[in-house]
CSV table of C-alpha atoms in Angstrom, one decimal:
chain,number,residue,atom,x,y,z
A,1,MET,CA,63.8,34.2,-71.1
A,2,ASP,CA,61.9,34.1,-67.8
A,3,HIS,CA,58.9,36.4,-67.7
A,4,ARG,CA,57.0,37.8,-64.7
A,5,HIS,CA,53.3,37.1,-65.0
A,6,LEU,CA,52.7,40.7,-65.7
A,7,ILE,CA,51.1,41.9,-68.9
A,8,ALA,CA,51.2,45.6,-69.8
A,9,ILE,CA,48.1,46.5,-71.8
A,10,LEU,CA,48.7,49.5,-74.1
A,11,ARG,CA,45.2,50.3,-75.2
A,12,GLY,CA,45.1,53.4,-77.5
A,13,ILE,CA,48.9,53.5,-78.1
A,14,THR,CA,50.0,54.8,-81.5
A,15,PRO,CA,53.0,53.4,-83.6
A,16,PRO,CA,55.2,56.5,-83.0
A,17,GLU,CA,54.9,56.1,-79.2
A,18,THR,CA,55.2,52.3,-79.0
A,19,LEU,CA,58.9,51.7,-78.9
A,20,ALA,CA,59.7,54.3,-76.2
A,21,VAL,CA,56.9,53.0,-74.0
A,22,CYS,CA,58.0,49.3,-74.6
A,23,GLU,CA,61.6,50.2,-73.7
A,24,ALA,CA,60.4,51.8,-70.4
A,25,LEU,CA,58.4,48.6,-69.6
A,26,VAL,CA,61.2,46.2,-70.4
A,27,ALA,CA,63.7,48.3,-68.4
A,28,ALA,CA,61.4,48.1,-65.4
A,29,GLY,CA,61.1,44.3,-65.8
A,30,ILE,CA,57.8,43.9,-67.6
A,31,THR,CA,58.4,41.7,-70.6
A,32,MET,CA,54.9,40.7,-71.7
A,33,ILE,CA,53.4,43.7,-73.6
A,34,GLU,CA,49.9,43.6,-75.2
A,35,VAL,CA,48.7,46.0,-77.9
A,36,PRO,CA,44.9,45.8,-78.1
A,37,LEU,CA,43.7,45.6,-81.7
A,38,ASN,CA,41.3,48.5,-81.1
A,39,SER,CA,44.3,50.8,-80.8
A,40,PRO,CA,45.3,53.0,-83.8
A,41,ASP,CA,47.2,51.0,-86.4
A,42,ALA,CA,47.7,48.2,-83.9
A,43,PHE,CA,49.3,45.7,-86.2
A,44,ARG,CA,52.1,48.2,-87.1
A,45,SER,CA,52.8,48.8,-83.4
A,46,ILE,CA,53.0,45.0,-82.8
A,47,ALA,CA,55.3,44.5,-85.8
A,48,ASP,CA,57.6,47.3,-84.8
A,49,ALA,CA,57.8,46.2,-81.2
A,50,ALA,CA,58.2,42.5,-82.1
A,51,LYS,CA,61.1,43.3,-84.3
A,52,ALA,CA,62.8,45.8,-81.9
A,53,PHE,CA,62.4,43.6,-78.8
A,54,GLU,CA,63.0,40.2,-80.1
A,55,GLY,CA,64.7,38.1,-77.4
A,56,ARG,CA,64.0,40.8,-74.8
A,57,ALA,CA,60.2,40.8,-74.6
A,58,LEU,CA,57.1,39.0,-75.8
A,59,ILE,CA,54.8,41.3,-77.8
A,60,GLY,CA,51.2,40.2,-78.2
A,61,ALA,CA,47.8,41.5,-79.1
A,62,GLY,CA,44.6,42.1,-77.1
A,63,THR,CA,41.0,42.4,-78.0
A,64,VAL,CA,41.4,39.6,-80.5
A,65,LEU,CA,38.0,38.5,-81.7
A,66,SER,CA,38.4,36.4,-84.8
A,67,ARG,CA,40.6,33.9,-86.6
A,68,THR,CA,41.5,36.5,-89.1
A,69,ASP,CA,42.8,38.8,-86.3
A,70,VAL,CA,44.8,35.8,-84.9
A,71,GLU,CA,46.4,35.2,-88.4
A,72,ASN,CA,47.3,38.9,-88.7
A,73,VAL,CA,48.9,39.0,-85.2
A,74,ALA,CA,51.0,36.0,-86.2
A,75,LYS,CA,52.1,37.8,-89.4
A,76,ALA,CA,53.0,40.9,-87.4
A,77,GLY,CA,55.3,38.8,-85.2
A,78,GLY,CA,53.1,38.7,-82.1
A,79,ARG,CA,53.8,35.9,-79.7
A,80,PHE,CA,50.6,35.8,-77.6
A,81,VAL,CA,46.9,36.5,-78.0
A,82,VAL,CA,44.6,38.0,-75.3
A,83,SER,CA,40.8,38.1,-75.8
A,84,PRO,CA,38.0,39.6,-73.8
A,85,ASP,CA,35.9,36.5,-74.2
A,86,THR,CA,36.1,32.7,-74.4
A,87,ASN,CA,36.0,32.0,-78.2
A,88,PRO,CA,37.2,28.4,-79.0
A,89,ALA,CA,37.9,29.4,-82.7
A,90,VAL,CA,40.3,32.2,-81.5
A,91,ILE,CA,42.0,29.9,-79.0
A,92,THR,CA,42.5,27.0,-81.3
A,93,ALA,CA,43.8,29.3,-84.1
A,94,THR,CA,46.2,30.9,-81.7
A,95,VAL,CA,47.6,27.5,-80.6
A,96,GLU,CA,47.8,26.2,-84.2
A,97,LEU,CA,49.9,29.2,-85.2
A,98,GLY,CA,52.4,28.6,-82.3
A,99,MET,CA,51.3,31.5,-80.1
A,100,THR,CA,50.1,31.4,-76.5
A,101,SER,CA,46.5,32.1,-75.7
A,102,TYR,CA,45.0,34.0,-72.8
A,103,PRO,CA,41.2,34.2,-73.2
A,104,GLY,CA,38.9,36.2,-71.0
A,105,VAL,CA,36.7,34.1,-68.7
A,106,PHE,CA,34.1,35.0,-66.1
A,107,SER,CA,32.5,31.7,-65.1
A,108,PRO,CA,33.5,28.0,-64.6
A,109,THR,CA,31.8,27.3,-68.0
A,110,ASP,CA,34.0,29.8,-69.7
A,111,ALA,CA,37.1,28.5,-67.9
A,112,PHE,CA,36.6,24.9,-68.8
A,113,THR,CA,35.7,25.8,-72.4
A,114,ALA,CA,38.9,27.8,-72.7
A,115,ILE,CA,41.0,25.0,-71.2
A,116,ARG,CA,39.5,22.3,-73.5
A,117,SER,CA,40.2,24.6,-76.4
A,118,GLY,CA,43.9,24.8,-75.5
A,119,ALA,CA,44.3,28.0,-73.6
A,120,THR,CA,47.7,28.7,-72.1
A,121,GLY,CA,46.3,30.7,-69.2
A,122,LEU,CA,43.0,32.3,-68.1
A,123,LYS,CA,42.3,36.0,-67.9
A,124,PHE,CA,39.7,36.6,-65.2
A,125,PHE,CA,37.9,39.7,-66.6
A,126,PRO,CA,36.7,42.0,-65.2
A,127,ALA,CA,38.4,40.9,-62.0
A,128,GLU,CA,37.0,43.8,-60.0
A,129,VAL,CA,33.5,42.3,-60.4
A,130,LEU,CA,34.5,38.7,-59.6
A,131,GLY,CA,36.8,39.9,-56.8
A,132,PRO,CA,39.4,37.6,-55.1
A,133,LYS,CA,36.6,35.6,-53.5
A,134,GLY,CA,35.0,34.7,-56.9
A,135,ILE,CA,38.4,33.7,-58.4
A,136,LYS,CA,39.3,31.7,-55.3
A,137,ALA,CA,36.1,29.7,-55.5
A,138,MET,CA,36.7,28.8,-59.2
A,139,LYS,CA,40.4,28.1,-58.6
A,140,ALA,CA,39.4,25.2,-56.4
A,141,VAL,CA,38.0,23.3,-59.4
A,142,LEU,CA,40.4,24.3,-62.1
A,143,PRO,CA,43.6,22.4,-63.1
A,144,PRO,CA,46.4,23.7,-60.9
A,145,ALA,CA,48.8,23.9,-63.8
A,146,VAL,CA,46.8,26.6,-65.6
A,147,PRO,CA,47.9,30.1,-64.6
A,148,LEU,CA,45.2,32.6,-63.7
A,149,TYR,CA,45.5,36.3,-64.4
A,150,ALA,CA,43.4,39.1,-62.8
A,151,VAL,CA,42.6,41.8,-65.4
A,152,GLY,CA,40.3,44.8,-64.9
A,153,GLY,CA,40.8,46.3,-61.5
A,154,ALA,CA,44.1,44.7,-60.5
A,155,ASN,CA,46.8,47.1,-59.4
A,156,PRO,CA,49.8,47.0,-57.0
A,157,ASP,CA,47.5,47.9,-54.1
A,158,ASN,CA,45.6,44.6,-54.4
A,159,PHE,CA,48.1,42.2,-55.9
A,160,VAL,CA,48.5,40.4,-52.5
A,161,GLU,CA,44.7,39.7,-52.3
A,162,TYR,CA,44.7,38.2,-55.8
A,163,PHE,CA,47.8,36.2,-55.2
A,164,ALA,CA,46.1,34.8,-52.1
A,165,ALA,CA,43.1,33.8,-54.2
A,166,GLY,CA,45.4,31.8,-56.5
A,167,CYS,CA,46.3,34.2,-59.3
A,168,ALA,CA,49.7,33.8,-60.9
A,169,GLY,CA,49.7,37.2,-62.4
A,170,PHE,CA,48.0,40.3,-63.7
A,171,GLY,CA,47.1,42.3,-66.8
A,172,LEU,CA,47.6,46.0,-66.2
A,173,GLY,CA,45.6,48.4,-68.4
A,174,THR,CA,44.7,52.0,-67.4
A,175,TYR,CA,46.9,51.7,-64.3
A,176,ILE,CA,50.1,51.4,-66.5
A,177,TYR,CA,49.1,53.2,-69.7
A,178,LYS,CA,46.5,55.7,-70.8
A,179,PRO,CA,46.8,57.6,-74.1
A,180,GLY,CA,49.0,60.6,-73.7
A,181,MET,CA,51.1,59.2,-70.9
A,182,SER,CA,54.9,59.7,-71.4
A,183,ALA,CA,57.4,56.9,-71.4
A,184,ALA,CA,58.6,58.3,-68.0
A,185,ASP,CA,55.1,58.1,-66.6
A,186,VAL,CA,54.9,54.5,-67.7
A,187,ALA,CA,58.3,53.7,-66.3
A,188,ALA,CA,57.2,54.9,-62.8
A,189,LYS,CA,54.0,52.8,-62.9
A,190,ALA,CA,55.8,49.8,-64.2
A,191,THR,CA,58.5,50.0,-61.5
A,192,ALA,CA,55.8,50.2,-58.8
A,193,ALA,CA,54.0,47.2,-60.3
A,194,VAL,CA,57.2,45.1,-60.5
A,195,THR,CA,58.1,45.9,-56.9
A,196,ALA,CA,54.6,45.0,-55.7
A,197,TYR,CA,54.6,41.8,-57.8
A,198,ASP,CA,58.0,40.6,-56.5
A,199,GLN,CA,57.2,41.4,-52.9
A,200,GLY,CA,53.7,39.9,-53.0
A,201,LYS,CA,54.4,36.8,-55.0
A,202,PRO,CA,54.0,33.6,-52.9
A,203,ARG,CA,57.4,32.0,-52.4
């Protein structure tokens, strides 16, 4: 299953809404879906979605802050872990349990700590503060094989600038989902994001 480097971040989603919103995302072509753990009953949403979309999408968790969180994500059937910070304990636990790890980084120190701990990719957060220039400067010293994601301020209007800075993909939060949005609203945003990603992605 080939995935676009687009992660939909469903902060604040509740279990009754989850499957319809995930279906809208997958239909639009976004197959990496993150439920932040500070959402209501997040592990239930992850478990429901992981079961319903097995083979069609990767369901993961965000705002993962401890090894216990990582273990609970794995038990729920999550496939990837996203953190707001660079926590070697969270990264190593994620990799040990067979999931992929996307820690939040903001500096070269964070980035190399994350890579040494086994991170799959790096989440530059908040990207709007670093900007494409900051990311491009760090990209020059990072191993080229490690994918970089811009999260926090990335949206279809600026994908091209972040691609030019060396990003492989994006995490989309409030752009793609805010509590109370319908599955149809999410579908429209997801379609716009996929179009911008496909058009802007360097060939």
